[in-house]
Amino acid sequence: MGGLSLRGLSKSYGSLDIMRDLSLEIADGEFAVFLGPSGCGKSTLLRMVAGLEAPTSGEIHLGNRRIDAIAPGERGVAMVFQNYALYPHMTVKQNMAFGLRNVGTPRDEIASKIAIAAKMLEIAHLLDRKPGQLSGGQRQRVAIGRAIVKQPEVFLFDEPLSNLDAALRSRTRIELARLHQRVQSTMIFVTHDQVEAMTMATRIVVMNHGRIEQVGAPMEIYRKPSTRFVASFIGSPSMNFLPVVQAGESDGRALVRLADGTVVATEILSASVPRSGEMTLGVRAEHVTPGSGTAARVDVVERLGERTLVYAIVDDGSTIVYDEPGDVAPAIGEHVRLSLDPANVMLFDAAGLAYHAEPRA
Amino acid sequence: MKIRTPSTATGDRLILLAVVLLAAIWIAPIVWVVGLSFKPNEVLMRTTGGLVSPPFTLKNYTDILNSSAVFGWMLNSAIVAIGQMTLTLILASLTGYGFARTNFPGKRPLFLLTLVALAVPEQAIIVPLHTMFATLDLHNTYIALITPRLAFPFGVLLMTQYFRAISPEIEEAALLDNASRLRIFIFIVLPLSVPAQATLGIYTFLHAWNDYFWPLVSATRPEMYTLTVGLASMQTNFAQTEGLGFLMAQAVFAGLPVLVLYLFFQRHIVAAVAGAPTR
Ligand SMILES: Nc1ncnc2c1ncn2[C@@H]1O[C@H](COP(=O)(O)OP(=O)(O)O)[C@@H](O)[C@H]1O
Ligand SMILES: [Mg+2]
């Protein structure tokens, strides 16, 4: 047992660099979620860990073994593929037994391992069926079962929920979190869905263009995104971004001016913010309150039940989304005034780097 | 699920009608051949009409069975056809898998060469083949009858295409399940390619069974004749119609094993033609 260590991993296809010098430590027993848009290299990374793809350079260590040059089957990893990749001509039982048979596990031991996993995943009644006779959700469980029976040190999941319908997806999220509690193995889960990342991860690794943008606990990533990319990728609705210019400081904290002239106070240390260059203010819907402040016109009202989102258009044409605190939403076309919570606005410089509020001593 | 509307039902019926009609046209000469095979030769000398009217006879068939050589020829045909089928399947599968899933230097030129080989007609190489087997002193052996056809580009291409269509993820899953290349080939790839194997196997078998040209060239001793060559040798002169019923009986006789084969593998043949994998 042990953690997974990626050291300076690079991957190119010919002259096309997919990944450059990626390093990361994943502790034993962690549920690490790699989150990033489609095409950012998540699958490539997983496949390198699994041994299905060779890194162009760099090393992969699992515990105190270097595994990047050994055969996939001998790495102690199991993978659940996006399309499950079950063996279509084998029954569920044979699917789960195949990996164990290949290493000469005794018959009765195979049977008992399958029985335990089948019970855990509630697929005991499906053992004699073939994949073609299963629903998507059932196939998914079988794919997970096939991984579990091997008792791997690391589970690799490549967007395993993307083929499920919404209800099943949220149920499976909970079950995977529970499974992680039970087996205590290291899990690496790859997805482009920030909800999956937020709900299951003990740690989120946000990726973009084959690079790591940020690594952190889910709430840390949500509250303190280190780049504008992360800020826009995490959270629903997406964070509001408004162009601003600097307007001096008050008590050492930066002041910025919105396009309509409204000055917004922040809790960001003005000394930390670059003096010049374009800035963007970021603020989440729940930190915008109607009442006083910058003028806006209501465009769309979105009732979600537990919260109501109002999309309002400000002077320069950009849209701000905010949480309507009351039950009665404003009418479309109505004029509102919006204030931004100084403790929770953040600034991004032209390069997309984030500046966060500093709590007062 | 397609929703059936009255108009598609009518369309289906029209198509069915057309298919039945085509099948009837197709089967007419075969029925004729079978019918003639039960008629006495003397009657056929006078007229080949009146299929359904007596007299009938089984003499044409007993004549075939009484010629003691027929069963030997049949055995030869079976050995050649089964041997050719088995070896072609093995070779085409291995080669196809190599082309579909592995990388090695010279793969592309080799594949192109295989494609080019598709265009080489049998007649073009019959003389060099004959010379080669004569030099090796292998004529009148099973080796000579079987081996020249084993290099079968169509089979290689068929298997290559079929293997390519199998999701690579399934094989990758097997790789992660600690299976060696050979185990993956035997336990995953081969079972998944059964429909293609069946198509290729049946095709090769039929081709070998019906083959006439090469066995005629290579097998010169009667005990090495295949059924086609043997039956032909019993007809002294194609032009004379005096043994017409006998001739027809020979055709039916030679076709029977093929019919049996079809009955056995009908499901696979249909599935392969329809492009749907059987479960
Ligand atoms: N075999 C390959 N050859 C060339 N480019 C590839 C290959 N596999 C993946 N890529 C490219 O690598 C990038 C990352 O792919 P992938 O890891 O599948 O992304 P993700 O899983 O995050 O959607 C993509 O731009 C993709 O086009
Ligand atoms: Mg992917």
XYZ file of C-alpha atoms and ligand atoms in Angstrom:
668
model
C 0.000 0.000 0.000
C 1.044 3.521 -0.522
C 0.406 6.746 -2.225
C 0.806 7.504 -5.860
C 3.519 9.850 -6.956
C 3.676 11.440 -10.399
C 7.047 13.000 -11.093
C 7.608 15.283 -14.033
C 5.259 13.435 -16.360
C 5.225 14.563 -19.984
C 3.382 13.143 -22.914
C 3.603 14.033 -26.583
C 2.118 12.497 -29.660
C 4.709 13.318 -32.276
C 5.142 17.068 -32.088
C 1.885 17.518 -30.191
C 2.489 18.093 -26.475
C -0.449 16.814 -24.463
C 1.168 17.159 -21.070
C 4.301 18.813 -19.848
C 6.156 18.210 -16.614
C 3.225 17.282 -14.411
C 4.024 16.406 -10.810
C 1.650 15.424 -8.051
C 1.567 13.414 -4.847
C -1.597 11.507 -4.033
C -1.696 10.113 -0.509
C -2.703 6.557 0.328
C -6.468 6.263 0.619
C -7.245 9.573 -1.024
C -10.193 10.085 -3.358
C -8.555 12.384 -5.870
C -10.698 13.805 -8.626
C -9.040 15.160 -11.747
C -11.333 17.816 -13.096
C -10.969 19.567 -16.394
C -12.636 20.265 -19.704
C -12.778 17.653 -22.410
C -9.448 17.231 -24.170
C -7.295 18.554 -21.333
C -5.465 15.245 -20.951
C -7.296 13.553 -18.087
C -7.704 10.218 -19.847
C -4.140 10.351 -21.054
C -2.968 10.827 -17.477
C -5.062 7.900 -16.211
C -3.886 5.699 -19.038
C -0.284 6.476 -18.211
C -0.875 5.455 -14.606
C -2.604 2.285 -15.813
C 0.195 1.481 -18.236
C -1.913 1.675 -21.359
C 0.126 4.635 -22.538
C 3.825 5.211 -21.960
C 4.883 8.630 -20.676
C 7.290 10.465 -22.957
C 9.268 11.308 -19.850
C 8.833 11.289 -16.104
C 8.246 8.673 -13.446
C 5.281 7.102 -11.686
C 5.705 5.572 -8.254
C 3.188 3.591 -6.269
C 4.222 3.157 -2.643
C 7.927 2.483 -2.910
C 7.749 0.830 -6.325
C 8.438 2.586 -9.590
C 5.671 1.373 -11.861
C 5.920 3.320 -15.097
C 7.883 0.628 -16.902
C 6.085 -2.494 -15.706
C 3.157 -4.295 -17.314
C -0.330 -2.864 -16.724
C -1.562 -6.011 -15.024
C 1.276 -5.952 -12.526
C 0.934 -2.385 -11.323
C -1.707 -3.022 -8.703
C -4.205 -0.721 -10.387
C -7.692 -1.410 -11.686
C -9.535 0.769 -14.131
C -13.203 1.411 -14.765
C -13.628 2.604 -18.327
C -16.082 5.217 -19.533
C -17.881 2.647 -21.698
C -17.301 -0.052 -19.078
C -15.385 -2.281 -21.544
C -16.957 -5.453 -20.201
C -16.205 -8.659 -22.077
C -19.407 -9.034 -24.120
C -19.191 -12.807 -24.553
C -18.689 -13.572 -20.876
C -21.231 -13.655 -18.090
C -20.974 -11.164 -15.258
C -19.344 -13.833 -13.146
C -16.797 -14.655 -15.854
C -16.115 -10.964 -16.349
C -15.218 -10.620 -12.706
C -13.274 -13.884 -12.593
C -11.114 -13.260 -15.658
C -8.513 -11.122 -13.906
C -8.256 -13.534 -11.004
C -8.007 -16.590 -13.252
C -5.172 -14.966 -15.141
C -3.046 -14.878 -12.009
C -3.975 -18.405 -10.988
C -6.212 -17.593 -8.044
C -7.748 -20.809 -6.657
C -11.304 -21.508 -7.750
C -12.954 -21.247 -4.336
C -11.140 -18.018 -3.569
C -12.408 -16.532 -6.843
C -15.929 -17.608 -5.976
C -15.832 -16.056 -2.532
C -14.330 -12.793 -3.796
C -17.014 -12.517 -6.445
C -19.706 -13.285 -3.904
C -18.495 -10.537 -1.575
C -18.216 -7.951 -4.326
C -21.554 -8.935 -5.842
C -23.233 -8.519 -2.499
C -21.630 -5.140 -1.912
C -22.724 -3.912 -5.336
C -26.107 -5.642 -5.248
C -25.490 -7.537 -8.464
C -25.686 -11.071 -7.051
C -28.817 -11.786 -9.078
C -27.091 -10.772 -12.317
C -24.065 -13.047 -12.132
C -25.159 -15.384 -14.918
C -26.212 -12.691 -17.351
C -24.159 -11.302 -20.152
C -23.410 -7.576 -20.437
C -25.829 -7.263 -23.337
C -28.662 -8.182 -21.004
C -27.872 -5.465 -18.461
C -28.934 -1.852 -18.132
C -26.345 0.922 -18.167
C -26.371 1.222 -14.406
C -25.960 -2.507 -13.969
C -23.055 -2.629 -16.413
C -21.460 0.131 -14.448
C -21.705 -1.901 -11.262
C -20.243 -4.928 -12.958
C -17.350 -2.821 -14.208
C -16.749 -1.625 -10.669
C -17.112 -5.187 -9.402
C -14.515 -6.386 -11.867
C -12.143 -3.807 -10.386
C -12.977 -4.550 -6.753
C -12.330 -8.297 -6.860
C -8.729 -7.618 -7.788
C -8.253 -5.630 -4.578
C -6.044 -3.088 -6.308
C -4.010 -0.485 -4.496
C -5.383 2.186 -6.772
C -8.734 2.434 -8.524
C -8.830 4.475 -11.706
C -12.155 5.787 -12.941
C -12.435 7.429 -16.355
C -15.669 9.418 -16.397
C -17.654 6.360 -15.349
C -20.854 8.277 -14.700
C -21.138 10.123 -17.971
C -23.299 7.450 -19.599
C -25.850 7.337 -16.795
C -29.025 9.360 -16.524
C -29.163 12.166 -13.979
C -30.936 10.257 -11.205
C -28.662 7.245 -11.475
C -25.641 9.480 -11.653
C -26.336 11.150 -8.339
C -27.099 7.805 -6.720
C -23.880 6.311 -8.046
C -21.924 9.314 -6.757
C -23.086 8.535 -3.259
C -22.373 4.838 -3.685
C -18.864 5.497 -4.918
C -18.206 7.713 -1.925
C -19.507 4.901 0.292
C -17.380 2.348 -1.555
C -14.349 4.486 -0.919
C -15.176 4.542 2.786
C -15.372 0.759 2.766
C -12.369 -0.325 0.766
C -10.104 2.572 1.805
C -8.054 2.253 -1.391
C -6.622 5.192 -3.237
C -9.058 6.307 -5.895
C -8.408 8.496 -8.876
C -11.490 9.702 -10.603
C -11.480 11.698 -13.794
C -14.371 13.904 -14.842
C -15.351 17.109 -16.560
C -18.324 17.493 -14.225
C -17.578 19.827 -11.329
C -20.509 18.472 -9.317
C -18.941 15.008 -9.328
C -15.671 16.529 -8.227
C -17.216 18.607 -5.454
C -19.331 15.752 -4.076
C -16.869 12.886 -4.034
C -13.348 14.226 -3.859
C -11.197 14.466 -0.806
C -8.953 16.466 -3.110
C -9.621 18.049 -6.470
C -6.976 18.457 -9.127
C -8.128 21.012 -11.678
C -6.488 20.504 -15.053
C -6.368 22.605 -18.186
C -4.354 22.028 -21.366
C -2.367 19.220 -19.776
C -1.301 21.331 -16.813
C -2.460 21.350 -13.224
C -4.233 24.628 -12.469
C -4.888 23.999 -8.803
C -4.895 21.219 -6.245
C -6.961 21.446 -3.100
C -9.890 20.343 -0.992
C -13.251 20.921 -2.670
C -14.305 23.930 -0.562
C -10.853 25.448 -0.777
C -11.041 25.270 -4.566
C -14.529 26.727 -4.459
C -13.684 29.574 -2.104
C -10.184 30.370 -3.225
C -9.725 29.441 -6.864
C -6.153 30.270 -7.779
C -6.913 31.210 -11.361
C -9.757 32.623 -13.332
C -10.039 29.303 -15.185
C -10.630 27.423 -11.941
C -13.062 30.079 -10.740
C -15.131 29.772 -13.889
C -14.998 25.986 -13.971
C -16.124 25.356 -10.390
C -19.525 26.281 -9.070
C -22.977 26.482 -10.544
C -24.031 29.028 -11.644
C -20.651 30.065 -12.941
C -18.926 32.923 -11.146
C -19.718 36.496 -12.252
C -16.843 38.270 -13.953
C -16.902 42.044 -14.318
C -14.220 44.277 -15.821
C -12.946 46.813 -13.292
C -10.312 49.519 -12.895
C -8.438 50.165 -9.705
C -9.711 53.049 -7.634
C -7.128 53.399 -4.914
C -7.318 51.907 -1.478
C -9.028 52.263 1.811
C -7.352 51.122 4.992
C -4.840 49.098 2.937
C -7.588 47.287 1.036
C -8.095 47.667 -2.691
C -10.988 49.655 -4.139
C -12.140 49.017 -7.686
C -14.552 50.835 -10.012
C -17.112 49.058 -12.145
C -17.900 50.152 -15.674
C -20.851 52.245 -14.496
C -18.671 54.120 -12.048
C -19.765 52.367 -8.879
C -16.862 51.891 -6.503
C -16.689 48.456 -4.931
C -14.813 47.870 -1.711
C -12.791 44.663 -1.309
C -10.919 42.976 1.518
C -7.955 42.307 -0.738
C -4.688 43.796 0.446
C -3.965 46.527 -2.060
C -0.223 45.927 -1.698
C -0.645 42.433 -3.145
C -2.463 43.576 -6.278
C -0.464 44.702 -9.302
C -0.619 48.462 -9.813
C -1.507 48.480 -13.451
C -3.076 46.365 -16.129
C -6.623 45.227 -16.719
C -8.384 43.599 -13.818
C -11.456 41.439 -13.573
C -13.631 41.225 -10.511
C -15.098 37.851 -9.627
C -18.024 37.262 -7.336
C -20.374 34.323 -6.873
C -24.148 34.608 -7.044
C -24.585 34.045 -3.325
C -22.385 37.047 -2.554
C -24.439 39.524 -4.527
C -27.362 41.109 -2.666
C -30.126 43.229 -4.094
C -30.890 46.543 -2.347
C -28.334 49.230 -2.955
C -25.336 49.556 -5.251
C -24.847 49.209 -8.968
C -27.937 49.474 -11.188
C -29.107 46.530 -13.248
C -32.148 45.363 -15.187
C -33.644 41.901 -14.580
C -33.331 39.691 -17.642
C -34.111 36.105 -16.627
C -35.394 34.515 -13.431
C -34.470 30.900 -12.791
C -36.316 29.113 -9.983
C -34.462 26.037 -8.778
C -36.569 25.359 -5.696
C -33.968 25.627 -2.963
C -32.771 28.903 -4.480
C -33.887 31.402 -7.073
C -31.339 32.845 -9.477
C -31.830 36.215 -11.072
C -29.835 37.208 -14.155
C -29.563 40.969 -14.398
C -27.839 43.106 -17.018
C -25.632 45.971 -15.842
C -24.773 49.190 -17.685
C -21.890 47.887 -19.760
C -23.962 44.968 -20.979
C -22.430 42.255 -18.836
C -24.662 39.914 -16.883
C -24.658 39.426 -13.134
C -26.377 36.438 -11.615
C -27.430 36.648 -7.981
C -29.432 34.736 -5.393
C -32.840 36.240 -4.734
C -33.122 36.043 -0.952
C -36.931 36.263 -0.748
C -39.575 34.024 -2.240
C -40.870 36.761 -4.512
C -38.551 37.282 -7.464
C -38.460 40.624 -9.276
C -40.329 40.894 -12.567
C -38.419 40.714 -15.841
C -37.415 44.200 -16.934
C -37.532 45.513 -13.380
C -34.653 47.711 -12.218
C -32.638 46.510 -9.248
C -29.566 47.665 -7.381
C -26.930 45.123 -6.480
C -24.180 45.204 -3.883
C -21.169 42.880 -3.846
C -19.933 41.396 -0.554
C -16.461 42.931 -0.013
C -15.230 39.898 1.939
C -16.036 37.597 -0.957
C -15.105 39.427 -4.117
C -11.856 38.428 -5.756
C -9.722 40.018 -8.438
C -7.984 38.460 -11.416
C -5.120 40.074 -13.263
C -4.673 39.973 -17.006
C -2.889 36.631 -16.760
C -5.852 35.177 -14.887
C -4.099 34.945 -11.525
C -6.438 35.362 -8.539
C -6.171 37.754 -5.564
C -8.236 36.908 -2.515
C -9.537 38.712 0.533
C -7.242 38.700 3.551
C -9.076 38.351 6.883
C -8.440 41.297 9.195
C -6.366 40.592 12.247
C -37.763 0.750 -31.847
C -39.207 1.603 -35.203
C -42.840 2.484 -35.263
C -44.728 0.481 -37.868
C -47.079 2.468 -40.000
C -49.470 0.936 -42.518
C -47.341 2.184 -45.389
C -44.178 0.459 -44.182
C -46.213 -2.730 -43.745
C -47.214 -2.514 -47.391
C -43.625 -1.779 -48.313
C -42.480 -4.818 -46.379
C -44.983 -6.965 -48.223
C -43.800 -5.698 -51.600
C -40.209 -6.426 -50.673
C -41.209 -9.884 -49.478
C -42.970 -10.537 -52.757
C -39.928 -9.448 -54.745
C -37.652 -11.642 -52.637
C -39.910 -14.669 -53.059
C -39.974 -14.075 -56.807
C -36.199 -13.811 -57.001
C -35.819 -16.931 -54.896
C -38.169 -18.799 -57.229
C -36.151 -17.780 -60.277
C -32.981 -18.739 -58.458
C -34.206 -22.150 -57.405
C -35.802 -23.172 -60.718
C -32.648 -24.596 -62.359
C -31.743 -26.380 -59.142
C -35.134 -28.039 -59.011
C -34.610 -29.015 -62.613
C -31.222 -30.556 -61.884
C -32.647 -32.524 -58.953
C -35.605 -33.618 -61.071
C -33.455 -34.785 -63.967
C -31.234 -36.753 -61.623
C -34.152 -39.078 -60.883
C -34.962 -39.778 -64.555
C -33.672 -42.753 -66.547
C -30.987 -41.744 -69.032
C -32.788 -43.393 -71.959
C -35.847 -41.209 -71.379
C -33.713 -38.102 -71.225
C -32.208 -38.960 -74.589
C -35.614 -38.387 -76.082
C -36.866 -35.429 -74.010
C -35.793 -33.431 -70.990
C -39.295 -32.145 -70.306
C -41.897 -33.914 -68.197
C -40.062 -33.541 -64.933
C -42.975 -34.452 -62.725
C -44.206 -37.431 -64.696
C -42.925 -41.002 -64.238
C -40.853 -42.978 -64.900
C -38.480 -42.214 -62.031
C -35.380 -44.126 -61.054
C -32.680 -44.187 -58.390
C -30.271 -45.851 -60.764
C -28.226 -42.692 -61.320
C -27.479 -42.534 -57.592
C -26.765 -46.224 -57.186
C -24.374 -45.914 -60.133
C -22.446 -43.245 -58.260
C -22.350 -45.225 -55.046
C -21.323 -48.379 -56.877
C -18.291 -46.700 -58.297
C -15.997 -47.545 -55.374
C -13.743 -44.547 -55.952
C -16.411 -41.975 -55.065
C -16.046 -42.264 -51.324
C -12.313 -41.958 -51.550
C -12.723 -38.776 -53.562
C -15.205 -37.466 -51.085
C -12.778 -38.147 -48.263
C -10.061 -36.336 -50.220
C -12.340 -33.371 -50.718
C -13.212 -33.354 -47.035
C -9.566 -33.501 -45.974
C -8.608 -30.757 -48.393
C -11.602 -28.534 -47.546
C -11.335 -28.947 -43.782
C -7.560 -28.624 -43.852
C -7.731 -25.535 -45.986
C -10.458 -24.023 -43.842
C -8.691 -24.676 -40.547
C -5.307 -23.455 -41.665
C -6.740 -20.419 -43.431
C -8.652 -19.433 -40.298
C -5.551 -19.738 -38.162
C -3.353 -17.835 -40.589
C -5.874 -15.129 -41.446
C -6.738 -14.560 -37.778
C -3.159 -14.265 -36.654
C -2.181 -12.067 -39.576
C -5.321 -9.956 -39.260
C -4.727 -9.453 -35.557
C -1.171 -8.443 -36.256
C -2.295 -5.872 -38.807
C -5.135 -4.617 -36.627
C -3.465 -4.317 -33.269
C 0.300 -4.396 -33.355
C 2.926 -2.080 -34.673
C 6.024 -3.339 -36.356
C 8.402 -1.957 -38.940
C 7.162 -2.575 -42.463
C 3.547 -3.010 -41.449
C 2.175 -0.610 -44.035
C 4.048 -1.996 -47.042
C 3.101 -5.510 -45.984
C -0.533 -4.539 -45.731
C -0.392 -2.894 -49.158
C 1.195 -6.040 -50.547
C -1.738 -8.009 -49.157
C -4.129 -5.640 -50.887
C -2.261 -5.989 -54.158
C -2.399 -9.770 -53.837
C -6.186 -9.495 -53.999
C -5.833 -8.549 -57.636
C -3.718 -11.528 -58.690
C -5.888 -14.035 -60.562
C -5.434 -17.714 -59.850
C -4.774 -18.507 -63.495
C -1.795 -16.167 -63.532
C 0.165 -18.235 -61.048
C -0.937 -21.730 -61.945
C 2.118 -22.486 -64.085
C 4.716 -21.326 -61.551
C 2.763 -23.154 -58.850
C 2.766 -26.320 -60.888
C 6.460 -26.015 -61.576
C 7.179 -25.351 -57.928
C 5.308 -28.381 -56.671
C 6.789 -30.496 -59.435
C 10.278 -29.438 -58.396
C 9.470 -30.240 -54.780
C 8.009 -33.535 -55.997
C 4.825 -32.833 -54.042
C 2.141 -33.316 -56.672
C -0.470 -35.885 -55.754
C -0.180 -35.067 -52.054
C -2.540 -33.316 -49.666
C 0.130 -30.703 -49.088
C -0.053 -29.739 -52.745
C -3.828 -29.657 -52.689
C -4.079 -27.593 -49.520
C -1.169 -25.181 -49.224
C -1.397 -23.024 -52.385
C -4.662 -21.497 -51.204
C -3.612 -20.711 -47.666
C -2.208 -17.346 -48.628
C -5.666 -15.840 -48.820
C -5.586 -12.023 -48.870
C -9.339 -11.642 -48.684
C -9.401 -13.618 -45.445
C -6.615 -11.524 -43.973
C -8.420 -8.302 -44.873
C -11.718 -9.564 -43.524
C -10.182 -10.490 -40.190
C -8.160 -7.259 -40.024
C -11.298 -5.201 -40.477
C -13.222 -7.261 -37.979
C -10.521 -7.052 -35.312
C -10.208 -3.315 -35.853
C -13.892 -2.933 -35.100
C -13.551 -4.559 -31.691
C -13.297 -1.833 -29.061
C -9.642 -1.499 -28.031
C -10.846 -0.751 -24.517
C -11.995 -4.338 -24.146
C -8.495 -5.541 -24.844
C -7.047 -2.873 -22.586
C -9.331 -4.046 -19.810
C -7.965 -7.541 -20.369
C -4.422 -6.173 -20.292
C -5.190 -4.646 -16.885
C -6.659 -8.005 -15.922
C -3.172 -9.440 -16.270
C -3.821 -11.288 -19.509
C -0.939 -11.845 -21.918
C -1.281 -11.002 -25.604
C -1.872 -14.654 -26.363
C -4.536 -15.037 -23.654
C -6.252 -11.882 -24.898
C -6.214 -13.294 -28.407
C -7.574 -16.666 -27.370
C -10.062 -15.693 -24.672
C -11.255 -12.279 -25.803
C -10.554 -11.621 -29.463
C -11.295 -15.035 -30.957
C -14.650 -15.531 -29.207
C -15.679 -12.032 -30.225
C -14.797 -12.733 -33.842
C -16.846 -15.926 -34.186
C -19.179 -14.398 -36.790
C -16.258 -13.423 -38.999
C -14.572 -16.779 -38.424
C -17.773 -18.509 -39.465
C -18.073 -16.436 -42.621
C -14.480 -16.978 -43.590
C -14.574 -20.641 -42.628
C -17.670 -21.374 -44.671
C -16.381 -19.393 -47.602
C -13.058 -21.203 -47.565
C -14.675 -24.590 -47.130
C -17.078 -24.076 -50.015
C -14.354 -22.718 -52.211
C -12.112 -25.669 -51.492
C -14.964 -28.142 -51.903
C -15.996 -26.720 -55.255
C -12.484 -26.102 -56.505
C -11.676 -27.829 -59.762
C -8.829 -26.080 -61.502
C -5.901 -26.659 -59.148
C -6.853 -30.219 -58.103
C -7.196 -31.037 -61.789
C -3.679 -29.757 -62.408
C -2.045 -31.181 -59.303
C -3.835 -34.478 -58.639
C -3.101 -36.759 -61.563
C -3.461 -40.083 -59.799
C -7.122 -41.185 -59.395
C -6.676 -41.992 -55.690
C -5.732 -38.371 -55.068
C -8.685 -36.940 -57.014
C -11.042 -34.650 -55.140
C -14.749 -35.163 -55.672
C -15.013 -32.560 -58.426
C -12.100 -33.943 -60.395
C -13.220 -37.513 -59.806
C -16.794 -36.935 -60.916
C -15.597 -35.130 -63.996
C -13.325 -38.034 -64.835
C -16.371 -40.292 -64.937
C -17.837 -38.231 -67.742
C -15.989 -39.200 -70.852
C -17.478 -36.495 -72.974
C -19.368 -33.432 -71.796
C -21.060 -32.901 -75.150
C -22.865 -36.205 -75.269
C -26.150 -36.159 -73.419
C -26.513 -39.858 -73.052
C -25.649 -39.781 -69.339
C -27.565 -36.624 -68.529
C -29.451 -38.058 -65.537
C -26.200 -39.503 -64.204
C -24.523 -36.142 -64.672
C -27.257 -34.396 -62.731
C -27.118 -36.959 -59.942
C -23.381 -36.304 -59.646
C -24.018 -32.594 -59.306
C -26.603 -33.169 -56.590
C -24.354 -35.618 -54.813
C -21.427 -33.234 -54.810
C -23.646 -30.471 -53.506
C -25.140 -32.375 -50.587
C -22.347 -31.801 -48.046
C -22.493 -28.111 -48.828
C -26.204 -28.091 -48.155
C -25.700 -29.822 -44.820
C -23.014 -27.314 -43.949
C -25.351 -24.457 -44.732
C -28.103 -25.883 -42.577
C -25.686 -26.049 -39.661
C -24.260 -22.566 -40.022
C -27.243 -20.729 -41.413
C -27.465 -18.505 -38.351
C -23.852 -17.401 -38.685
C -24.038 -16.935 -42.418
C -27.089 -14.739 -42.130
C -25.625 -12.811 -39.207
C -22.364 -12.249 -41.009
C -24.081 -11.068 -44.155
C -26.357 -8.782 -42.146
C -23.351 -7.437 -40.251
C -24.906 -8.183 -36.885
C -22.794 -9.992 -34.312
C -24.484 -13.022 -32.792
C -24.770 -13.143 -29.059
N -3.423 8.647 -29.719
C -3.483 9.986 -29.793
N -2.857 10.634 -30.794
C -2.885 11.979 -30.874
N -3.509 12.781 -29.999
C -4.159 12.204 -28.982
C -4.175 10.781 -28.816
N -4.901 10.506 -27.704
C -5.313 11.686 -27.218
N -4.866 12.705 -27.974
C -5.096 14.138 -27.719
O -4.683 14.390 -26.421
C -5.506 15.346 -25.806
C -5.991 14.846 -24.476
O -6.841 13.768 -24.676
P -7.563 13.063 -23.460
O -6.558 12.663 -22.458
O -8.407 11.989 -24.019
O -8.479 14.219 -22.894
P -9.667 14.142 -21.836
O -9.740 12.763 -21.327
O -9.299 15.142 -20.792
O -10.894 14.563 -22.564
C -6.638 15.628 -26.784
O -6.378 16.850 -27.402
C -6.555 14.507 -27.753
O -6.954 14.920 -29.017
Mg -11.384 11.387 -21.540
